[in-house]
Coordinates of C-alpha atoms in Angstrom, one line a residue:
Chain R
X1304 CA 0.0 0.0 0.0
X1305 CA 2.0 3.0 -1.2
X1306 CA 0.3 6.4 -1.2
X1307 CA 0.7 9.5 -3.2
X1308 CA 2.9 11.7 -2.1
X1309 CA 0.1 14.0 -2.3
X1310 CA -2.1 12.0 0.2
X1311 CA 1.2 11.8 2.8
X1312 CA 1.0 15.3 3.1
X1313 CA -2.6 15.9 3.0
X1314 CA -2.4 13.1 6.1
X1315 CA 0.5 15.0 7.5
X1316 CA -1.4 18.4 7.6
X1317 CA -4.4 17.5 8.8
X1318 CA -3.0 15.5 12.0
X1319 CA -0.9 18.7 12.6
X1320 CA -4.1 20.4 12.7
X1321 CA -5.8 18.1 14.9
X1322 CA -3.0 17.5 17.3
X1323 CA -1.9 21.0 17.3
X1324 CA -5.6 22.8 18.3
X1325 CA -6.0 19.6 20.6
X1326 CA -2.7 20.6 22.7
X1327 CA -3.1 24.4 22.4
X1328 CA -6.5 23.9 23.9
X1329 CA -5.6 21.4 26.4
X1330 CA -3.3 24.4 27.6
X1331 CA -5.9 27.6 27.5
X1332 CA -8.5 25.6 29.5
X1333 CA -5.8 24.4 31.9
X1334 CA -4.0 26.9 32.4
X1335 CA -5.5 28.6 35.0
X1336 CA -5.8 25.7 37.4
X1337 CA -2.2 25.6 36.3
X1338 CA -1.3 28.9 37.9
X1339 CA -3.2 27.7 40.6
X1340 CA -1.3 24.8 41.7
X1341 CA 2.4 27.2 40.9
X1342 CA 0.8 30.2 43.0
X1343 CA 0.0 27.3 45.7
X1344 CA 3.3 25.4 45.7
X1345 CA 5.2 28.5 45.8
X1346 CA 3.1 29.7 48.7
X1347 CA 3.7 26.7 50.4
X1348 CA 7.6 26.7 50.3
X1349 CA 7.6 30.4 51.9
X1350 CA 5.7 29.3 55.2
X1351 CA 7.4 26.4 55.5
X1352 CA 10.2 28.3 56.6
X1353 CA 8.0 29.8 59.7
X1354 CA 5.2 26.7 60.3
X1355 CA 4.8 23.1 60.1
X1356 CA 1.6 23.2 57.1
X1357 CA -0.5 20.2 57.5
X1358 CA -2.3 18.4 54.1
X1359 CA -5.6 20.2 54.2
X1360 CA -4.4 23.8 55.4
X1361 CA -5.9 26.8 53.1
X1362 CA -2.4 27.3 52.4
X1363 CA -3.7 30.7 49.8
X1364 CA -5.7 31.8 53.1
X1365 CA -3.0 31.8 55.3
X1366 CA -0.4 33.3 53.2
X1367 CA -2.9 36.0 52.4
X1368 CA -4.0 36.7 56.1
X1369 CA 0.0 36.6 57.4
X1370 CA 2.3 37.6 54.7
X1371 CA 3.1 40.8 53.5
X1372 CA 5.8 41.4 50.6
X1373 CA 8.3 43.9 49.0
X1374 CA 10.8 43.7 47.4
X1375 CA 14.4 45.7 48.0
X1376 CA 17.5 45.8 46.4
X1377 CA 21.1 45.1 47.9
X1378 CA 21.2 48.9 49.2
X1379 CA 18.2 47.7 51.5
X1380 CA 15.9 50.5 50.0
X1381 CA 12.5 48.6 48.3
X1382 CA 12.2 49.0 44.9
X1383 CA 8.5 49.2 43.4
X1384 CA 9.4 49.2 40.1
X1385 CA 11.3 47.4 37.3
X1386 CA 13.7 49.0 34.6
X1387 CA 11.1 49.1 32.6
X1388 CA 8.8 51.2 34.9
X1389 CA 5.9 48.1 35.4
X1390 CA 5.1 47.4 39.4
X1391 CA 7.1 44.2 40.7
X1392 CA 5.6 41.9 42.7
X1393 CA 7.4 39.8 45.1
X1394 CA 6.0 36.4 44.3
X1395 CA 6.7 36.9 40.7
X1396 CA 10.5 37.8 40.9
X1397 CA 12.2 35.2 39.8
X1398 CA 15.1 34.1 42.5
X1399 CA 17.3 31.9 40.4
X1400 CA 17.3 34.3 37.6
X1401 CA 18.1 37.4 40.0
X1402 CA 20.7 34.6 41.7
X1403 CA 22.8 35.0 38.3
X1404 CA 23.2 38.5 38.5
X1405 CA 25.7 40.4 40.4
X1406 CA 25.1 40.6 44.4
X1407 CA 24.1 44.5 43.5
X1408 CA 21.9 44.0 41.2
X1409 CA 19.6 41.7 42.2
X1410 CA 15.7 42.7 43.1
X1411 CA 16.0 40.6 46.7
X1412 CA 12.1 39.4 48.0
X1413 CA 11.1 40.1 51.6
X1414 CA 8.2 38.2 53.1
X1415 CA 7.1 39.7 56.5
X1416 CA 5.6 37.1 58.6
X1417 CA 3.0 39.1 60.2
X1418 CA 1.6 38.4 64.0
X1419 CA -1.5 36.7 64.2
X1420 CA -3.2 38.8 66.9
X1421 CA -1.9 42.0 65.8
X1422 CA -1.3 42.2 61.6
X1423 CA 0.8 45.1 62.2
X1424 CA 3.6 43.6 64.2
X1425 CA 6.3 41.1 62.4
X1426 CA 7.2 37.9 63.6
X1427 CA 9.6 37.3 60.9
X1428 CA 11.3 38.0 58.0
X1429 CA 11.2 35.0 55.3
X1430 CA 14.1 35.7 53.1
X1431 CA 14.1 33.4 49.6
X1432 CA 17.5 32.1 48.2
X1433 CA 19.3 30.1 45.7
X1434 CA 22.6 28.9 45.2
X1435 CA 24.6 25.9 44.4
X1436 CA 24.7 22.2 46.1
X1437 CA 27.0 19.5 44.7
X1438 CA 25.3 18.3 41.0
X1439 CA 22.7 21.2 40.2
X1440 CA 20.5 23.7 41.8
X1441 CA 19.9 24.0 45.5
X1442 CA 17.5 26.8 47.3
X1443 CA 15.9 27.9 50.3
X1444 CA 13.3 29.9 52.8
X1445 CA 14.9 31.5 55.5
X1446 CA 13.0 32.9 58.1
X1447 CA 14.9 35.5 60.7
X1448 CA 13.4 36.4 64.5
X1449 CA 11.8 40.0 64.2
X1450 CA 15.0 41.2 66.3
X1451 CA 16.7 40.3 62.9
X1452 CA 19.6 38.6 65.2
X1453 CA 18.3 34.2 64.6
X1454 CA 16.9 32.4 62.6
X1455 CA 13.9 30.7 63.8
X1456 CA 13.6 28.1 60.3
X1457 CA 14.4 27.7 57.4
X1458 CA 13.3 25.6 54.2
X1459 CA 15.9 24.0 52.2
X1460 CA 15.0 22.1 48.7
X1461 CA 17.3 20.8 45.5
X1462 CA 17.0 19.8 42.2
X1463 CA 19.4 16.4 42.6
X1464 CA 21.8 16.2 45.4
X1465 CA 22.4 12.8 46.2
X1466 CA 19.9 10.9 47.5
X1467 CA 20.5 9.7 51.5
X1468 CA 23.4 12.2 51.6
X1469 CA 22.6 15.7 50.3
X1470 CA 19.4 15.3 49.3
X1471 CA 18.9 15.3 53.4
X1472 CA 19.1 19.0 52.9
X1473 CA 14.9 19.1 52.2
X1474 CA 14.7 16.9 55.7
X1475 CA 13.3 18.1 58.9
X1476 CA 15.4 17.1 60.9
X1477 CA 18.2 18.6 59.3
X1478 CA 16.6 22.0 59.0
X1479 CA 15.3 21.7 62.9
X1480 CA 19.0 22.7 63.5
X1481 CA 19.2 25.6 62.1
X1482 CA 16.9 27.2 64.4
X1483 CA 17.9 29.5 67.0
X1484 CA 21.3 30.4 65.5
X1485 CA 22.6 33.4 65.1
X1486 CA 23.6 35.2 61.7
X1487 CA 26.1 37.8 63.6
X1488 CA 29.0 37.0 65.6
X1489 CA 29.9 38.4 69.3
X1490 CA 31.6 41.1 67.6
X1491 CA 28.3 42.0 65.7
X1492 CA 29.7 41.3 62.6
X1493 CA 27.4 38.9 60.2
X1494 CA 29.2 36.0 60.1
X1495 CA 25.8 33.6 58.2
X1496 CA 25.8 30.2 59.6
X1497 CA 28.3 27.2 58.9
X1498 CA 27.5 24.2 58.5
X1499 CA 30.8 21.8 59.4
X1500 CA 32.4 19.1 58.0
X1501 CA 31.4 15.4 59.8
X1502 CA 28.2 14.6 62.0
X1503 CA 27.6 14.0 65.5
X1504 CA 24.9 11.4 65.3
X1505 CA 21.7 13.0 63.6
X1506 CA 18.7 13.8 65.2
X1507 CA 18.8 15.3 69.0
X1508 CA 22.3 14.4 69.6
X1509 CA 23.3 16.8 66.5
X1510 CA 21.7 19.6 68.0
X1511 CA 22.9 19.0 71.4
X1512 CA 26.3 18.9 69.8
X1513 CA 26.3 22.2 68.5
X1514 CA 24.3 24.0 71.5
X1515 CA 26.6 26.0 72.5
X1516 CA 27.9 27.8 68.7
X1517 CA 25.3 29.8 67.8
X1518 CA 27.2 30.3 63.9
X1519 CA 27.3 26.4 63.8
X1520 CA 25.4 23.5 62.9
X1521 CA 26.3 19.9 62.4
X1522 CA 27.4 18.9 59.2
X1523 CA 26.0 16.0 57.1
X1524 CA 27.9 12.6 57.0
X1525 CA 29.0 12.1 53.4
X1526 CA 27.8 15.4 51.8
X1527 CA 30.4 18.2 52.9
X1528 CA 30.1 19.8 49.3
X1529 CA 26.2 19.7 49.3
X1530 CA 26.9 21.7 53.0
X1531 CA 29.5 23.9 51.6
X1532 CA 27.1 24.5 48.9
X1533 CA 24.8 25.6 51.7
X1534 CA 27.1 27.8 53.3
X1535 CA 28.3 29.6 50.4
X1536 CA 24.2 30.2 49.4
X1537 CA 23.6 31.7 53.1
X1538 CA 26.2 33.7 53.3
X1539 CA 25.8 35.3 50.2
X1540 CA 22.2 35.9 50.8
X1541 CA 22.7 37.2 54.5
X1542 CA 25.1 39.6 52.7
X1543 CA 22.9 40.8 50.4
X1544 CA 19.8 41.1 52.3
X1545 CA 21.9 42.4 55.6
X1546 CA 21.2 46.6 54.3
X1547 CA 17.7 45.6 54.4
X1548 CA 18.2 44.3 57.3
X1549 CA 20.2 46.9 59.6
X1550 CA 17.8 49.9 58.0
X1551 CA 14.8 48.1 59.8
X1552 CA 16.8 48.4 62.9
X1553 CA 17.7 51.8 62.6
X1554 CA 14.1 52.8 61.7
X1555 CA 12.8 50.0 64.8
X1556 CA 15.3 52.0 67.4
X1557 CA 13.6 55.4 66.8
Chain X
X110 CA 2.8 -6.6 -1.7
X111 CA 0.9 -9.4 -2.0
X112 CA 1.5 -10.9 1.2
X113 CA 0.3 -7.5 2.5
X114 CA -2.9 -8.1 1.0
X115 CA -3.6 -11.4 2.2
X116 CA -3.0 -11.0 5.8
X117 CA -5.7 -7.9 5.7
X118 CA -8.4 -10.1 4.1
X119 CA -7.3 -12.9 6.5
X120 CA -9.4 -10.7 9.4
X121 CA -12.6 -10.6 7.2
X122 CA -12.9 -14.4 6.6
X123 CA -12.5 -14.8 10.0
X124 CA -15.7 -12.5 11.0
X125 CA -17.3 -14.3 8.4
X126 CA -16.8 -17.5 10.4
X127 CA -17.5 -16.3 13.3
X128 CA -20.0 -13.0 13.5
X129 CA -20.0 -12.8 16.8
X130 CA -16.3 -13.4 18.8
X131 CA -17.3 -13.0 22.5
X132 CA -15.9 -9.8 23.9
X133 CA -13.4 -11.9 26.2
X134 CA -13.1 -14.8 24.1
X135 CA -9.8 -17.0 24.8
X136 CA -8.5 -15.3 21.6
X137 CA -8.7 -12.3 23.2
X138 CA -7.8 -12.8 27.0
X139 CA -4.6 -13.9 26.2
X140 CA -3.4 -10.3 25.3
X141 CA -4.2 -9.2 28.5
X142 CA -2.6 -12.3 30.5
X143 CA 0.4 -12.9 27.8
X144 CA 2.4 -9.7 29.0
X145 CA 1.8 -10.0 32.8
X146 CA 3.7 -12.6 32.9
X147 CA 5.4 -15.1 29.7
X148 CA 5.7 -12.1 27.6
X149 CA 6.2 -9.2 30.4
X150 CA 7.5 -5.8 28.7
X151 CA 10.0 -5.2 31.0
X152 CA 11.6 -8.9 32.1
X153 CA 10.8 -10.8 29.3
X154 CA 11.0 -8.2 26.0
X155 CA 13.4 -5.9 28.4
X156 CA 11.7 -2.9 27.4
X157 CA 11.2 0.1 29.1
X158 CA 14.4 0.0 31.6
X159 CA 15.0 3.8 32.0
X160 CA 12.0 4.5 33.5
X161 CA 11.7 1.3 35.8
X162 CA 14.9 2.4 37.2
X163 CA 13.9 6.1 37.6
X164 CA 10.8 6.6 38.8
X165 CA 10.7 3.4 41.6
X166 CA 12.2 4.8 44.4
X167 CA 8.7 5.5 46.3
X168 CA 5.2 3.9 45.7
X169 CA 3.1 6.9 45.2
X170 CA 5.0 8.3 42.0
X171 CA 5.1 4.8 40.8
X172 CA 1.4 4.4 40.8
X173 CA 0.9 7.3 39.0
X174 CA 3.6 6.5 36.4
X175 CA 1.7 2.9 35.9
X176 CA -2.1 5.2 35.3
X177 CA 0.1 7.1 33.0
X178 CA 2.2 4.9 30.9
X179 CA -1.4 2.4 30.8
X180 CA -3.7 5.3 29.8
X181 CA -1.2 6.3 26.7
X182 CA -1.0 2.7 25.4
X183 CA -4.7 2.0 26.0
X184 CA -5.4 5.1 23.6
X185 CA -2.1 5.3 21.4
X186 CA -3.4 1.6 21.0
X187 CA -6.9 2.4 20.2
X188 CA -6.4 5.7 18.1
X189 CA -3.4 3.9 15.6
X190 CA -5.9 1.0 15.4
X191 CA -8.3 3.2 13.7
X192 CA -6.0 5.1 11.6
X193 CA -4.4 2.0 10.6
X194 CA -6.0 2.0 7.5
X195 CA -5.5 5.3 6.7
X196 CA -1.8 6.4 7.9
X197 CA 0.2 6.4 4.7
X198 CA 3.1 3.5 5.1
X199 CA 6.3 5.7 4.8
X200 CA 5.4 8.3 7.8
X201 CA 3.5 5.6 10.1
X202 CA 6.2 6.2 12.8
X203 CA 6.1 9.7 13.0
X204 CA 2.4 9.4 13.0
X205 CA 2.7 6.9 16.2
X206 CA 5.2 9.2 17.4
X207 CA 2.9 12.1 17.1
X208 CA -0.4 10.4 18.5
X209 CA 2.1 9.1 21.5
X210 CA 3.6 12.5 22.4
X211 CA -0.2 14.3 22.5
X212 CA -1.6 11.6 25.0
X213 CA 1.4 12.0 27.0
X214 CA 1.4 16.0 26.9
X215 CA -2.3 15.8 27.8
X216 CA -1.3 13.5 30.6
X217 CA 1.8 15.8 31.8
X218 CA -0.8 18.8 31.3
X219 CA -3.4 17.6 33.7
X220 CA -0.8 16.7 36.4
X221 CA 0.8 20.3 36.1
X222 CA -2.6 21.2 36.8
X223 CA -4.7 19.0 39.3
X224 CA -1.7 17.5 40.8
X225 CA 1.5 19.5 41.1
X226 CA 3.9 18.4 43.6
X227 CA 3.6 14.9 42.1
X228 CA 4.0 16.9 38.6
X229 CA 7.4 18.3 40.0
X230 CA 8.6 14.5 40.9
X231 CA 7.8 13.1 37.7
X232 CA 7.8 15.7 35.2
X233 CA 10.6 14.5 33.0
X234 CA 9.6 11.2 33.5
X235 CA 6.1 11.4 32.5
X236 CA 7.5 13.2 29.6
X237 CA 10.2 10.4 28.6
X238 CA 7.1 8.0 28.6
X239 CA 7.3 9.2 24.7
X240 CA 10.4 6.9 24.6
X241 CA 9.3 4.4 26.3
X242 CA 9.8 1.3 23.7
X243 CA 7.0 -0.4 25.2
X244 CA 4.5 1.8 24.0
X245 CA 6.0 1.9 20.2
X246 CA 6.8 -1.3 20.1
X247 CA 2.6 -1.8 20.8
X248 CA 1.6 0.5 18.3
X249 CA 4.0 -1.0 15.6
X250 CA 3.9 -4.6 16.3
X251 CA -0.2 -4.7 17.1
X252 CA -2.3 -2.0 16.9
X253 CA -1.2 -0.9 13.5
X254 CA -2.8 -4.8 12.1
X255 CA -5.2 -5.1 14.5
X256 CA -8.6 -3.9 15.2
X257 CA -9.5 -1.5 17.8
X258 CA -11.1 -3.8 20.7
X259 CA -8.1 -5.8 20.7
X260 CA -5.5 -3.3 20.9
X261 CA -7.2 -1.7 23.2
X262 CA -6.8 -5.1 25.3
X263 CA -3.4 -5.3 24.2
X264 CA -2.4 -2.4 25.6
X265 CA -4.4 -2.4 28.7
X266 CA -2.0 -6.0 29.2
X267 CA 1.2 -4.4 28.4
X268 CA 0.6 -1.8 30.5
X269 CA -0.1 -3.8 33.1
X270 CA 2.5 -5.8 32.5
X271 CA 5.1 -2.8 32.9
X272 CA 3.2 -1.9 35.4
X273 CA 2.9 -4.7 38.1
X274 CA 7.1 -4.9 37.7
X275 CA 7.7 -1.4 38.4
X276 CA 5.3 -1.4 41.4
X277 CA 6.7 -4.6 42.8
X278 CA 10.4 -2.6 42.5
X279 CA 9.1 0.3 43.8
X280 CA 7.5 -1.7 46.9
X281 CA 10.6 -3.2 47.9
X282 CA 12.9 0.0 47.4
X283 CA 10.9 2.1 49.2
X284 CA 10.4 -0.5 52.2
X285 CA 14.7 -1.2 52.2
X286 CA 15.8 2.2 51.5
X287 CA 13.1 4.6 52.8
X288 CA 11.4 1.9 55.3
X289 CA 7.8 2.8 54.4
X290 CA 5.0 1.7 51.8
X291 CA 3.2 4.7 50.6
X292 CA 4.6 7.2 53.0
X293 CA 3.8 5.3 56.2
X294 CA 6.4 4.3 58.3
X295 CA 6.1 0.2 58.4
X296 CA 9.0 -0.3 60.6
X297 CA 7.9 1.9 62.7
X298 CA 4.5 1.4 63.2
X299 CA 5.6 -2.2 64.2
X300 CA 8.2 -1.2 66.5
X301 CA 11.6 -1.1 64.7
X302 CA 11.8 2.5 65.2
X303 CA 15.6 2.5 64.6
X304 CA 15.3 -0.1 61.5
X305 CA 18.4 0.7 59.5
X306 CA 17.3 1.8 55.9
X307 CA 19.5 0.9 52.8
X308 CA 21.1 3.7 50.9
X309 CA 21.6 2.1 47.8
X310 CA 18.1 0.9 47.3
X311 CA 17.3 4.6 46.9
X312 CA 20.0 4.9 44.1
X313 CA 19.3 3.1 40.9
X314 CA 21.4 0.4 41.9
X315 CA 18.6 -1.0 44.1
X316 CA 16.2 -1.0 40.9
X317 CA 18.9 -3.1 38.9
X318 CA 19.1 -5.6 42.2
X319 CA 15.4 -6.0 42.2
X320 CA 14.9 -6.2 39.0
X321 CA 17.6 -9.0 38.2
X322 CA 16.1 -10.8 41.2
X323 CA 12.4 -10.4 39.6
X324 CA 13.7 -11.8 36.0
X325 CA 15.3 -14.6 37.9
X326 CA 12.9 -15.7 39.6
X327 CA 10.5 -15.4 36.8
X328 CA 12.8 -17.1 33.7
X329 CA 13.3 -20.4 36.7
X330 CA 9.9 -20.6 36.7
X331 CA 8.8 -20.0 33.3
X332 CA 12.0 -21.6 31.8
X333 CA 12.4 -18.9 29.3
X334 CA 15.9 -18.9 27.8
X335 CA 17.4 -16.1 25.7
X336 CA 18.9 -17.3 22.4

């Protein structure tokens, strides 16, 4: 049974046709669930960071009732506008592509944890990241006390550390020791938090471990890059976001 | 040519014979029961590999691999079967190819949508599901001399074929290397609290483990033999 060349592409056109208007339709009518389930996931990672969300939360309620965002550049002043004069909003700035910039130049998130009792006091400052772990992309939530001295949580993720080793990062109980540390040293100088080579037992017994240096955590047994990889993405970040960070004390100290 | 001609009027005498083949005849059953087990996709035709060994480290992204890799060779299955009259000879794989990669967008969209932090596991994978030889080798092999009802059979028994391995490797890599089934803790709930899970079960090289073990113990008891 060989066909015309003419019938081949007659057959050819037509399925293009079908297929084509089948997938571009497919995509307007989902597409706004689509958006949804983004808006929601994104949403989710931020209060992480501060609470423990349970399947079944009205995770768009809460954000909307206790989050309030801005954006600000490195010089800690906000910025309400892009180059190109449109309004920026906080959830829509991209933090891996501002990640590639220079330190400077990045438009840098803020998202104010506000109190539940009273909307106008913060209970914390949720600070998004991104930086490098051992094979591809690693990034993070970090949310600092409203005295802007510890943190009280954080929410790691990756793309593909290594499974059992630095994939740990997106664990619990590795993130559980981050909280209460401090981001400056004795000397008040913002020293971020390191996390050292070699562990001291997981669980309890690496928080213990580690009670006494608040710029330390225990490291993670078999994945020192993944942690350096870690350490280089806070620092940088604490850097960047520290203008931010000191004005709101200034202007708090009045 | 010829040939060609005769095996398409073979069909037709056949329906003459018999008007009315039951719906589940013995014909017909045996393309569902043939690929579970003496002609599995994966440990018999050794199809498929990539994404057994990917996608298996937990249960729940498995099960939805299986719906997804079973819905796109039910309907590859089906739609090629009723082209197969029509799709010109010398583009019938980019046809299959075409038909394959819109069920599987379809299936990737609708994840994105309704189910997303299952679409952010197994988004490339659900998307590699267009390489996946097992649905091709259907579409070529079957559905493109068959008609409709039974390739749709025949796919629904390939996919389950492919999928009852790639659940059973997934079951027994999540329970070594994670220690649960389905996100709940078996060890434990039964009081093995400090059970030591297996590392490499959660790499691939647990997959390749399971799987070799599964082909063994299938080819002993079937005494298949590669020649």
């Amino acid at each position: 049974m060989q066909q015309s060349n003419r019938y081949i592409i007659i057959f050819t056109l037509i399925m293009t046709i079908v297929v084509g208007g089948l997938l571009s339709l497919t995509s307007q009518v989902l597409g706004p669930s689509q958006k949804i389930s983004i808006e929601l996931d994104t949403k989710s990672q931020i209060l992480s960071a501060v609470m423990d969300l349970q399947p079944g939360d009205d995770v768009l309620a809460i954000y909307r009732d206790r989050i309030q965002s801005l954006v600000v550049d490195s010089d800690g002043n906000e910025v309400t506008q892009n180059e190109k004069g449109q309004p920026i909003v906080a959830e829509d700035v991209s933090i891996l592509k501002n990640s590639k910039r220079p330190a400077a130049e990045r438009q840098l998130p803020v998202f104010k944890f506000m109190n539940e009792t009273n909307p106008s006091q913060v209970d914390a400052y949720i600070l998004p990241m991104y930086g490098k772990g051992l094979w591809d992309n690693i990034w993070g939530f970090v949310a600092v006390s409203s005295d802007l001295e510890s943190i009280t949580g954080v929410a790691f993720d990756h793309k593909q550390e290594t499974p059992g080793l630095g994939a740990r990062i997106s664990d619990k109980e590795i993130q559980l020791r981050y909280v209460g540390k401090r981001i400056y040293n004795q000397q008040g100088i913002l020293v971020s938090i390191e996390m050292v080579k070699g562990e001291q037992g997981g669980g309890d017994a690496s928080i213990q471990a580690f009670a006494g240096e608040p710029n330390k955590v225990d490291g993670l047994a078999g994945a020192t890059l993944t942690a350096k990889g870690v350490n280089k993405m806070l620092k940088d970040y604490l850097n960047n976001y520290e203008a931010y960070l000191q004005k709101i004390k200034s202007t708090e100290a009045i | 040519m010829s040939a060609e001609v005769e095996t398409l009027e073979q069909p037709q005498e056949l329906v003459i014979d018999k008007p009315s083949e039951p719906l589940f005849s013995k014909r017909r059953k045996k393309f569902v029961t043939d690929p579970l087990n003496d002609d599995n996709p994966i440990t018999v035709q050794v199809l498929g590999i990539c994404s057994a060994l990917a996608v298996t480290v937990k249960m729940e992204p498995t099960l939805i691999m299986s719906i997804a890799v079973i819905f796109v060779i039910v309907f590859a299955n089906l739609i090629i079967s009723l082209l197969r009259n029509l799709v010109p000879n010398r583009v019938r794989i980019i046809v299959q190819l075409a038909v394959i990669a819109t069920l599987v967008t379809l299936v990737s969209e609708v994840l994105k949508a309704y189910y997303y932090p299952m679409y952010k596991i197994l988004g490339a994978f659900v998307g590699l599901i267009i390489t996946n030889c097992i649905v091709m080798g259907r579409l070529e092999a079957f559905a493109m001399g068959n008609k409709p009802w039974d390739s749709i059979l025949d796919g629904l028994g390939s996919g389950m074929g492919y999928a009852w391995i790639i659940l059973t490797v997934a079951f027994f890599r999540e329970l070594l290397g994670s220690g649960s089934v389905f996100d709940f803790k078996v060890f434990e709930a039964v009081g093995l609290a400090n059970f030591p899970t297996n590392a490499l079960f959660v790499d691939s090289i647990g997959a390749f483990v399971i799987l070799g073990i599964l082909i063994w113990v299938q080819r002993s008891k079937t005494g298949y033999v590669e020649h």
